[in-house]
Coordinates of C-alpha atoms in Angstrom, one line a residue:
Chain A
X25 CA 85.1 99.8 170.7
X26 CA 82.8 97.6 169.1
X27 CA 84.3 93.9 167.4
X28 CA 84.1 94.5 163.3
X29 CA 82.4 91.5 161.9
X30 CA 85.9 90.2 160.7
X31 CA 87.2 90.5 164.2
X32 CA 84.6 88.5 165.4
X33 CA 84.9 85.8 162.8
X34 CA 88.6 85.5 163.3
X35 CA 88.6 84.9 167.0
X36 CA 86.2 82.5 166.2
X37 CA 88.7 80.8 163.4
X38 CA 91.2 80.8 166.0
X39 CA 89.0 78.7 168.7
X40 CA 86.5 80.7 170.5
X41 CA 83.8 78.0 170.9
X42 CA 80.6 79.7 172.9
X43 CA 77.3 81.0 172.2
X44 CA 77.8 84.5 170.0
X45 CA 74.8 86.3 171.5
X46 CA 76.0 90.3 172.6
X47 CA 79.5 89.4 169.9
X48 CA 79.6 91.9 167.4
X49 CA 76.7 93.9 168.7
X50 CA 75.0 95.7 165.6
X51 CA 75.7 93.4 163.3
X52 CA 73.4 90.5 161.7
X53 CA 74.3 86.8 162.9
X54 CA 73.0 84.0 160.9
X55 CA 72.0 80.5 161.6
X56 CA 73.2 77.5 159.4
X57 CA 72.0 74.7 157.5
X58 CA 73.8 73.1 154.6
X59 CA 72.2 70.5 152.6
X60 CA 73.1 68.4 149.5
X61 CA 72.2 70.3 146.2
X62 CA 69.3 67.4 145.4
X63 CA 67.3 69.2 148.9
X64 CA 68.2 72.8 147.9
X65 CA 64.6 73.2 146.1
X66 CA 62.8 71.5 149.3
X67 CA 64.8 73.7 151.8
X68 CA 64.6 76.7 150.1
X69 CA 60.6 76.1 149.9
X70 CA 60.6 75.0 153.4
X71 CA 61.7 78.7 154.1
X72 CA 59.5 80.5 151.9
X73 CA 56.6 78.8 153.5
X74 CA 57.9 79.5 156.9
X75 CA 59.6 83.1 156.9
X76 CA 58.8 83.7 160.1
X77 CA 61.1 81.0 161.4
X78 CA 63.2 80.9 158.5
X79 CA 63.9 84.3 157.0
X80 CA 66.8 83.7 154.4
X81 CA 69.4 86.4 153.9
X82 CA 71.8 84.5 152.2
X83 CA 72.4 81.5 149.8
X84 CA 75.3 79.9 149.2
X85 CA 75.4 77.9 146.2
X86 CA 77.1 74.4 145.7
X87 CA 81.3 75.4 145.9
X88 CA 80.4 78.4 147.3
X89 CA 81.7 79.0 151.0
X90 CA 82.3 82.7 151.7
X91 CA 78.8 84.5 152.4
X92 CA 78.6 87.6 149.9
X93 CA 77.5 89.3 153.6
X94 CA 80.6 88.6 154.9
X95 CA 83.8 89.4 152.6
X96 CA 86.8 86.9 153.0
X97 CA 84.6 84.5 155.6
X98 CA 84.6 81.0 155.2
X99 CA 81.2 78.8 156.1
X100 CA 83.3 76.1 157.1
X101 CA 85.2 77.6 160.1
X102 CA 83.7 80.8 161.0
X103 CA 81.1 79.4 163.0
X104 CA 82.0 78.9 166.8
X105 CA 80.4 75.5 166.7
X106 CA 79.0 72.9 163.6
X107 CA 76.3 69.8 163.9
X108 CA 76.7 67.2 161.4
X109 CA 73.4 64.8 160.5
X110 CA 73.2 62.3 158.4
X111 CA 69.2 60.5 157.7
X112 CA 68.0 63.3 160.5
X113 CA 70.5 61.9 163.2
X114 CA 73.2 64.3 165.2
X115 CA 75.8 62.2 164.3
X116 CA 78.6 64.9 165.7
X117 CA 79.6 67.8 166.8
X118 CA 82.6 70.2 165.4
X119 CA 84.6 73.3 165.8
X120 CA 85.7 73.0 161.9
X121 CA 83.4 71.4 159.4
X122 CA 86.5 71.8 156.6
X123 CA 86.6 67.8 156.3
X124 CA 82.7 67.5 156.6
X125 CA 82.4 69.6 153.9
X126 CA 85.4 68.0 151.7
X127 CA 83.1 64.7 151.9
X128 CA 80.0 66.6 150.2
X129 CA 81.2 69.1 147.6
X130 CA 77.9 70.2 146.2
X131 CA 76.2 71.9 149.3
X132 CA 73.9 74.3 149.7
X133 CA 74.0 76.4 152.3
X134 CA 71.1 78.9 153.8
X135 CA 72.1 81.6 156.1
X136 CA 68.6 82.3 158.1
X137 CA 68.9 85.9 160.5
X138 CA 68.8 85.2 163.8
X139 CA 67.2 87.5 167.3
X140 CA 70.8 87.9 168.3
X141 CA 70.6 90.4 165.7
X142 CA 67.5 92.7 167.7
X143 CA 69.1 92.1 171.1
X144 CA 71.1 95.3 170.6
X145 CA 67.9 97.1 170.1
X146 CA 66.3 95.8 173.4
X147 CA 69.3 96.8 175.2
X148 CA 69.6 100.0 173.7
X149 CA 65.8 100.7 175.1
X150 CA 66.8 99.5 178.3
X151 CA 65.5 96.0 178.3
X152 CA 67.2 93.6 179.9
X153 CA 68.7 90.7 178.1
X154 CA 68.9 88.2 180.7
X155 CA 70.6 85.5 179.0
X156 CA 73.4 88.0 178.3
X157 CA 73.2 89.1 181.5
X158 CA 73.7 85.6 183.1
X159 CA 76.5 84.8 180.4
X160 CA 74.4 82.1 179.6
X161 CA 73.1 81.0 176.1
X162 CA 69.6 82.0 175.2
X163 CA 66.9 79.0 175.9
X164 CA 65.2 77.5 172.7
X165 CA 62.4 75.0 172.6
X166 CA 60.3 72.9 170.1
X167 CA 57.0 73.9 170.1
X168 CA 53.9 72.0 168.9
X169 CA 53.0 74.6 166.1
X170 CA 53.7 72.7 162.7
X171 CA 55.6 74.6 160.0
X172 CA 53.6 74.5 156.5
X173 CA 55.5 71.7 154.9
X174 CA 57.4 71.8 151.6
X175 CA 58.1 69.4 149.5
X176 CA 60.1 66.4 151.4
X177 CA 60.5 68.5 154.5
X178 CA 58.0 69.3 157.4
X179 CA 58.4 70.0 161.4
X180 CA 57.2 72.0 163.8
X181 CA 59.0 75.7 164.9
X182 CA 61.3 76.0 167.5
X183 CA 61.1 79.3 169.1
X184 CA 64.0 81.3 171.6
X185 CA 62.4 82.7 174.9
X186 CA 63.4 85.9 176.7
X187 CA 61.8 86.9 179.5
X188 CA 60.6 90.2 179.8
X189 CA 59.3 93.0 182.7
X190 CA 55.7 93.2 182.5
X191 CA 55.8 96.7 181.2
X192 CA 58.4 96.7 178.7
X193 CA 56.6 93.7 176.6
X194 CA 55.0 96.2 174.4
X195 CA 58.0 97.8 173.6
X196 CA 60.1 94.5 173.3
X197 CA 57.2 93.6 170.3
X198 CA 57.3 97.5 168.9
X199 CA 61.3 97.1 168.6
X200 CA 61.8 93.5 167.4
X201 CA 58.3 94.1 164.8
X202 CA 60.8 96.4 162.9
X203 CA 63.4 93.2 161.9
X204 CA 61.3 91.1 160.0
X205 CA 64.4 89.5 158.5
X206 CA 65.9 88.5 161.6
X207 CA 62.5 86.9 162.8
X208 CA 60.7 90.2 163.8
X209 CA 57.7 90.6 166.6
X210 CA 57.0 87.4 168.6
X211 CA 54.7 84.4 167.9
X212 CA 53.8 84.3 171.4
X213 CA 53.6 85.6 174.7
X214 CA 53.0 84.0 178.3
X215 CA 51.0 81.1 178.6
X216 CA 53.8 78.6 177.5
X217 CA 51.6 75.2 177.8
X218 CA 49.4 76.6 174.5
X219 CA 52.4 76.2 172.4
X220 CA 53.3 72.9 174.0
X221 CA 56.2 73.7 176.5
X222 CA 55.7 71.9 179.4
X223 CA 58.1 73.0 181.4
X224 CA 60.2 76.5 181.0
X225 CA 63.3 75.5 183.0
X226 CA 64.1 72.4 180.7
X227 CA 64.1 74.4 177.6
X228 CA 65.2 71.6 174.2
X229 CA 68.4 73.8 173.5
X230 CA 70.5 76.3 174.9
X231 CA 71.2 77.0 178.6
X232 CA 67.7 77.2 181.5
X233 CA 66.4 80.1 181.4
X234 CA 66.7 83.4 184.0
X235 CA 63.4 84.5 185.2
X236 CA 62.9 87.7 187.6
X237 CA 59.7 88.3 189.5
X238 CA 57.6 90.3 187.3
X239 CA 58.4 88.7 184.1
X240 CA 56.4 87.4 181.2
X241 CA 58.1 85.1 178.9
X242 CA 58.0 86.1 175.0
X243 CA 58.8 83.4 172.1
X244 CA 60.2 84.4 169.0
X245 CA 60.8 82.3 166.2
X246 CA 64.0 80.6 166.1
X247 CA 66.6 79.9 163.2
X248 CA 66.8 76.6 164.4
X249 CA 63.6 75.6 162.9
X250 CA 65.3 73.8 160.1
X251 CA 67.4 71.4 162.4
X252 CA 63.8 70.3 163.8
X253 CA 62.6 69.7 160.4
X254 CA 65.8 67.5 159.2
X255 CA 65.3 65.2 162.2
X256 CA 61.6 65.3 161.9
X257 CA 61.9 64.5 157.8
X258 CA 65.3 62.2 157.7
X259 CA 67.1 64.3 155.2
X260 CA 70.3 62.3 154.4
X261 CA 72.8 64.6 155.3
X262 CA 73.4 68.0 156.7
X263 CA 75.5 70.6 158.7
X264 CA 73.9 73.2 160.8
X265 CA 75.4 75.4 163.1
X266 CA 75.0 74.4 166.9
X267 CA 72.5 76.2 168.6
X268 CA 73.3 79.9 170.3
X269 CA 76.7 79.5 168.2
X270 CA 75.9 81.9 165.0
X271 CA 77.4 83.5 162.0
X272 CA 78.9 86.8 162.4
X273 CA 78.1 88.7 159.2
X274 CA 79.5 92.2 158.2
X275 CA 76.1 93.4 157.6
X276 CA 74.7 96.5 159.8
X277 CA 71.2 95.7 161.6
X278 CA 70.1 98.9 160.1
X279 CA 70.3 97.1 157.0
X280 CA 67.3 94.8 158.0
X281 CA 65.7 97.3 160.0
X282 CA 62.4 98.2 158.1
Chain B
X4 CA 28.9 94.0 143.1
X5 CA 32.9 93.6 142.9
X6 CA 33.7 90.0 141.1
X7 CA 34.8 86.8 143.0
X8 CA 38.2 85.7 142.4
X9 CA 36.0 82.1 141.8
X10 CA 33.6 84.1 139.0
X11 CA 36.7 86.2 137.5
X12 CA 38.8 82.7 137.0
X13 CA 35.0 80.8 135.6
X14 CA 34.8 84.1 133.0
X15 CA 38.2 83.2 132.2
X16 CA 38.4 79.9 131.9
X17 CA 35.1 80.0 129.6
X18 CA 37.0 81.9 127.1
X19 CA 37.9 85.5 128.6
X20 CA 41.3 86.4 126.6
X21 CA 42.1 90.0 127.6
X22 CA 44.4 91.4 130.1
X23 CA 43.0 91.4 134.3
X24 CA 43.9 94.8 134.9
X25 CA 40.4 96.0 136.9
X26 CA 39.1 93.0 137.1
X27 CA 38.0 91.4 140.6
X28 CA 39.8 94.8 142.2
X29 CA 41.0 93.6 145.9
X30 CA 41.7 90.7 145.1
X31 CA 45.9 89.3 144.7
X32 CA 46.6 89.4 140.9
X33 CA 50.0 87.1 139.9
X34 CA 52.1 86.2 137.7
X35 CA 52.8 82.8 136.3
X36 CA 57.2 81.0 135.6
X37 CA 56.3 77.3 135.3
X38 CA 59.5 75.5 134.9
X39 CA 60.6 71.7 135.4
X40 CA 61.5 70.3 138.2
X41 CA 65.5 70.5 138.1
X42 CA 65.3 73.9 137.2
X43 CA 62.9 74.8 140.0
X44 CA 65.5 75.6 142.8
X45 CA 67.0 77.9 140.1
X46 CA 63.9 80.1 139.7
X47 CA 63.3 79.7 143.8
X48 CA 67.0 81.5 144.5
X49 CA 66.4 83.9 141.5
X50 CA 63.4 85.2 143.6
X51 CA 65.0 85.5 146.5
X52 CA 67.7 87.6 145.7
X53 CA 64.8 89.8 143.6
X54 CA 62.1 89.8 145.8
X55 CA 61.4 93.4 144.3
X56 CA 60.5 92.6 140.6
X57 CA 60.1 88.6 141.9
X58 CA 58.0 88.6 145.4
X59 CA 56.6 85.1 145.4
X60 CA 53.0 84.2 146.7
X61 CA 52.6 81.0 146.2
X62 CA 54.8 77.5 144.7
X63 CA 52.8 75.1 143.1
X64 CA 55.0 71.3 143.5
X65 CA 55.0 68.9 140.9
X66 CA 51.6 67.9 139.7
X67 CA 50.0 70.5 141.7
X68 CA 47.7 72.7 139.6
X69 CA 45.6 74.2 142.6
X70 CA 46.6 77.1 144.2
X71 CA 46.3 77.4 147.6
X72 CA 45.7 81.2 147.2
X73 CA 42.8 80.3 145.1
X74 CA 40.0 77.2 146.2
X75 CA 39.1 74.8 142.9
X76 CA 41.8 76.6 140.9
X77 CA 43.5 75.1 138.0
X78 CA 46.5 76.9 136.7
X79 CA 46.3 75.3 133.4
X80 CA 43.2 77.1 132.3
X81 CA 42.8 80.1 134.7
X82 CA 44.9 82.6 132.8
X83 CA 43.7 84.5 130.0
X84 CA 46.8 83.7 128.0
X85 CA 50.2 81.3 128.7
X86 CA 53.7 81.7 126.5
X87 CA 54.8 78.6 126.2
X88 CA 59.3 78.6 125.7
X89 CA 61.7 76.5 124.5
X90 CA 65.6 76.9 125.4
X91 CA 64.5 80.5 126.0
X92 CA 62.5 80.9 123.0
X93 CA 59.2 81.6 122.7
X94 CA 57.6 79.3 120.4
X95 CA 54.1 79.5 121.8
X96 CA 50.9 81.4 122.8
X97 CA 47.7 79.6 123.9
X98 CA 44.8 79.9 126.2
X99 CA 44.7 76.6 127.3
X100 CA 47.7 75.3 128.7
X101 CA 46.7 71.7 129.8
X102 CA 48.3 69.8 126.9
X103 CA 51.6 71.6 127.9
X104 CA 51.6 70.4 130.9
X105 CA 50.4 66.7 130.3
X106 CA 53.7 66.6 128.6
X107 CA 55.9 68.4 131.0
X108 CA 54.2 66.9 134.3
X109 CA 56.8 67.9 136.4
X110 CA 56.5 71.2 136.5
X111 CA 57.0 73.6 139.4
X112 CA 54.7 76.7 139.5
X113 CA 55.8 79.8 141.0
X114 CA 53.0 82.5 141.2
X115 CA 55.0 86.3 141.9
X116 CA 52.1 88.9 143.4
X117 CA 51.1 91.6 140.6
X118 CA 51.1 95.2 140.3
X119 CA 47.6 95.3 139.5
X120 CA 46.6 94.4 142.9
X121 CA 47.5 98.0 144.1
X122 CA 45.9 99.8 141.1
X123 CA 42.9 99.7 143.2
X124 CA 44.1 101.4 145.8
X125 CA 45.3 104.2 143.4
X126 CA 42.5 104.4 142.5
X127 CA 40.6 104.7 145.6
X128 CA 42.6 107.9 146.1
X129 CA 41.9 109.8 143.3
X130 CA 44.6 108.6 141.3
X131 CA 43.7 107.9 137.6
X132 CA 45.2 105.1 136.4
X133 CA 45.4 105.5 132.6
X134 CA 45.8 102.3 130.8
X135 CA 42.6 101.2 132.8
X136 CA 41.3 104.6 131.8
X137 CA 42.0 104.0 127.6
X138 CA 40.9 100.2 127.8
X139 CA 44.5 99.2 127.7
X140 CA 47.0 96.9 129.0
X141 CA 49.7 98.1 130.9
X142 CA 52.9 99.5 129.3
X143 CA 56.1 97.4 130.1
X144 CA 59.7 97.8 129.2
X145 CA 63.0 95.4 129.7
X146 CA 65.2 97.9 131.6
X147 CA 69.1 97.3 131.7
X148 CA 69.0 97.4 135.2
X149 CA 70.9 93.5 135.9
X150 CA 69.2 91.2 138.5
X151 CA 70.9 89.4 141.1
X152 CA 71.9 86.0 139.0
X153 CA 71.4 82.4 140.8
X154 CA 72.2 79.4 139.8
X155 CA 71.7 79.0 135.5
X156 CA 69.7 82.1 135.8
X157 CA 70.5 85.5 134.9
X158 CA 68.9 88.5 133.0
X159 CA 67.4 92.0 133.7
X160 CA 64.7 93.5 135.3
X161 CA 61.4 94.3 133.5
X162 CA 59.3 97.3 134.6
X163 CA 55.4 98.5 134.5
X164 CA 54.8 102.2 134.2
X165 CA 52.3 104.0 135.3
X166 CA 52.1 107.7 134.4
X167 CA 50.7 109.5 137.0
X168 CA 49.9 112.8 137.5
X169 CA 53.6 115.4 139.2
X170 CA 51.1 116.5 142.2
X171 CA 50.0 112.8 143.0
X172 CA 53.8 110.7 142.5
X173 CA 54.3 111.2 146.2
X174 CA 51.3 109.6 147.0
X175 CA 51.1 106.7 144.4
X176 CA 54.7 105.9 146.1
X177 CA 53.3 106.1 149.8
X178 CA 50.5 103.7 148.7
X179 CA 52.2 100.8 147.1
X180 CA 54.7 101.4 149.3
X181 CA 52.3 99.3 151.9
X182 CA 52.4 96.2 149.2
X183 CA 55.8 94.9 149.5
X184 CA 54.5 91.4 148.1
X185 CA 53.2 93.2 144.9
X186 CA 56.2 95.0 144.3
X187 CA 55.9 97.9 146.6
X188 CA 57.1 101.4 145.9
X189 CA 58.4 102.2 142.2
X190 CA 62.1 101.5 141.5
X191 CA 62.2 104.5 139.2
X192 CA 61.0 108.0 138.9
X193 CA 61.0 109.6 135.6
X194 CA 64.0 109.6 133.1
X195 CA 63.4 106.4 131.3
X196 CA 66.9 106.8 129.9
X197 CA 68.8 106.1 133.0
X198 CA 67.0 102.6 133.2
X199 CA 67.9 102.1 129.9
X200 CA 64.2 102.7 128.4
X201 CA 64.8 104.7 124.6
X202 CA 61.4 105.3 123.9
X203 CA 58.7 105.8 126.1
X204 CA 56.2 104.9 122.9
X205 CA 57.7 101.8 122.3
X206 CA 56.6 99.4 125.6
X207 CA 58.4 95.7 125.1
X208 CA 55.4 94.0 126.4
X209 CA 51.6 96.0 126.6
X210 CA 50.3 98.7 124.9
X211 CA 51.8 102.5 124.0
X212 CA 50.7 104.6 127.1
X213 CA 48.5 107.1 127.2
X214 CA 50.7 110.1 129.2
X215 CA 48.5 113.4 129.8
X216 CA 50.2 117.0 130.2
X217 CA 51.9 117.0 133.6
X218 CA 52.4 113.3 134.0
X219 CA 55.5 111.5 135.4
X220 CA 56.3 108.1 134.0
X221 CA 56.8 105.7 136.9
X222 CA 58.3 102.4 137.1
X223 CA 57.1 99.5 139.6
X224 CA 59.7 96.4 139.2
X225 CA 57.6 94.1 137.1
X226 CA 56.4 90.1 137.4
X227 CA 57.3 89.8 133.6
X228 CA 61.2 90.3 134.7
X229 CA 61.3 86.2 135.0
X230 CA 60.5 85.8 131.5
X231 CA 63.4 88.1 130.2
X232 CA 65.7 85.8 132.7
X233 CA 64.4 82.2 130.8
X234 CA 65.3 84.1 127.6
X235 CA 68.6 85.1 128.8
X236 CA 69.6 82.3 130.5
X237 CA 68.2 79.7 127.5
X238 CA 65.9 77.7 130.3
X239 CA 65.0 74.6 128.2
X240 CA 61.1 74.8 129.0
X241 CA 58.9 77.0 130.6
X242 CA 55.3 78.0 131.0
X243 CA 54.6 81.8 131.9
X244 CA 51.3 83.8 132.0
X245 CA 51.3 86.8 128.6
X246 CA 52.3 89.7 130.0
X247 CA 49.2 91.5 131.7
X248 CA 47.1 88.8 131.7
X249 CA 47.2 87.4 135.5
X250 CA 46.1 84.4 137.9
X251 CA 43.5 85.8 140.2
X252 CA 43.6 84.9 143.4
X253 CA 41.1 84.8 146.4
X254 CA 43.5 86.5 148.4
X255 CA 42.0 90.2 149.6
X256 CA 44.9 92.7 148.5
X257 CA 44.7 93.3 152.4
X258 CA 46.5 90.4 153.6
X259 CA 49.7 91.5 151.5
X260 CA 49.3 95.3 152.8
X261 CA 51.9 95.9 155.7

């Protein structure tokens, strides 16, 4: 039987720490970033700019911390694990952000879909997911493709990589084109080096990659986007989740699903 | 020869007063909320929980009057007709809006794609579209249909109508169904009551319609719905475009057509 989305977020409350890629398959998991109410406007810009990377399904405004996608969740615990900045520094890493969030009342936080969210639809086509497959998390990487700035905030996209059989690319773009709201088709497929990844194996986040004979690799747009941009842009304090380690919503993929 | 975006904003700015419907058709019409800075993030989260009546095209930052949708721009002087509103009243109506914003120079612009932009392609399949046909402005009506609040902001959603012809509805939904960033598909067919609309006659903003034998009334969410929420919500200034009279843009109605 399939883990409800309060399931998931409760085993995650009571200490699951790893990646949540193939948790609570159907449902929409969400990336994290939690600013001070004084960046709201430049974040929430910094998104609209940048939907590919940065497709908002949620805003939590400043006291808020139960996602209106997510009856009785809580922001600050229901995330497997948290990374705290302050002036664009990781300064830490939590299972609970409860205190971080004590300290700085009045943020905002975005809830931006994430490709965790399509994976269900590959596998349901028959396309391998080989992170899943490897029990790994997926690999991420910075690219050199700058977002359209906003405001106080600019950086360049950080994109997830899958890698896929020759012949099922098309069909990997066909199904992940229909969830524009959890970063829909690819930016980019094969040919790493023009997007400015030198090296597949030694991907920027997440776990190396798993690459079969036969296999192109294909970038999507990642939901850790923002993190790159509140490094590259010193903003004075944040909380993100940690990469790979999402937000369980209660929300259906169908819902997204265009 | 169709008009430039560039020639329909020089006609305009050299005295032009009347509503854009028809003019420059394929080209992005939008609508103007111009509000300061602290109220900005407000209006940002307002349109993304109601990207239906509120899908936004572009944000202007403060002292930015070019629009990036639109080369050599000015937003001050580019619309046929700006409402200018105090604590949510409007106290204002001018063609010129420059000395507003010399003393508001904060401002953050937020243009939200138009309904007029898919008239043409009603039109372009046979479909009459009636106010154009009369010389008239389009009919709009406040609806009591509530909008997703955010923030200070709250209100209900305004609506165009269209009446078009019982044999044709279908189709006039198919097409601006492809324009999701100018509204899309209607949000209401026939029986004004149920929205809350007494009297067909009667628009809020607009002219009376012109409704043949055999027509439906139908309802596209409408770019005016930000102005009932600075009213409602008592927004202490604002700028907005008069209803029907838009920002043209340089942007081909193609580029927003899925």
């Amino acid at each position: 039987m399939r883990a409800t989305g309060a399931e998931a977020r409760a085993r995650i409350r009571s200490g699951f720490d790893g990646p949540t890629s193939g948790m609570a398959p159907g449902l929409v998991q969400a990336n994290l970033i939690s600013v001070p109410a004084d960046w709201a406007f430049d974040v929430l810009l910094f998104t609209q700019r940048n939907p590919k990377p940065c497709p908002v399904i949620d805003v939590l405004e400043p006291g808020q911390v139960e996602s209106a996608l997510a009856p009785y969740s809580d922001i600050r615990t229901d995330i497997p694990g948290y990374r705290i900045w302050n002036n664009g520094e990781l300064t830490g890493e939590v299972t609970d952000a409860t205190q971080a969030w004590a300290e700085h009342p009045d943020l905002v936080s975005f809830l931006i879909g994430c490709s965790f969210t399509f994976e269900n639809g590959l596998t349901e086509a028959g396309i391998s997911i080989r992170h899943q497959d490897a029990g790994r998390n997926v690999p991420m990487y910075r690219t050199t493709t700058a977002c359209a700035p906003a405001g106080r905030i600019s950086g360049d996209m950080v994109v997830s990589m899958r890698p896929i059989p020759a012949a099922q690319v098309a069909e990997a773009v066909r199904i992940t084109d229909r969830f524009p709201a959890v970063h829909g088709a690819p930016v980019h497929i094969g040919e790493p080096d023009q997007i400015g990844i030198a090296d597949l194996s030694s991907p920027d986040f997440g776990d190396a990659p798993v690459i079969e004979d036969g296999d192109i690799p294909v970038f999507w747009a990642c939901g850790v986007t923002p993190q790159a941009a509140i490094q590259a842009s010193g903003v004075p304090f944040a909380i993100t989740h940690s990469p790979g380690k999402m937000f369980i919503t209660d929300e259906p993929e169908d819902t997204y699903r265009r």
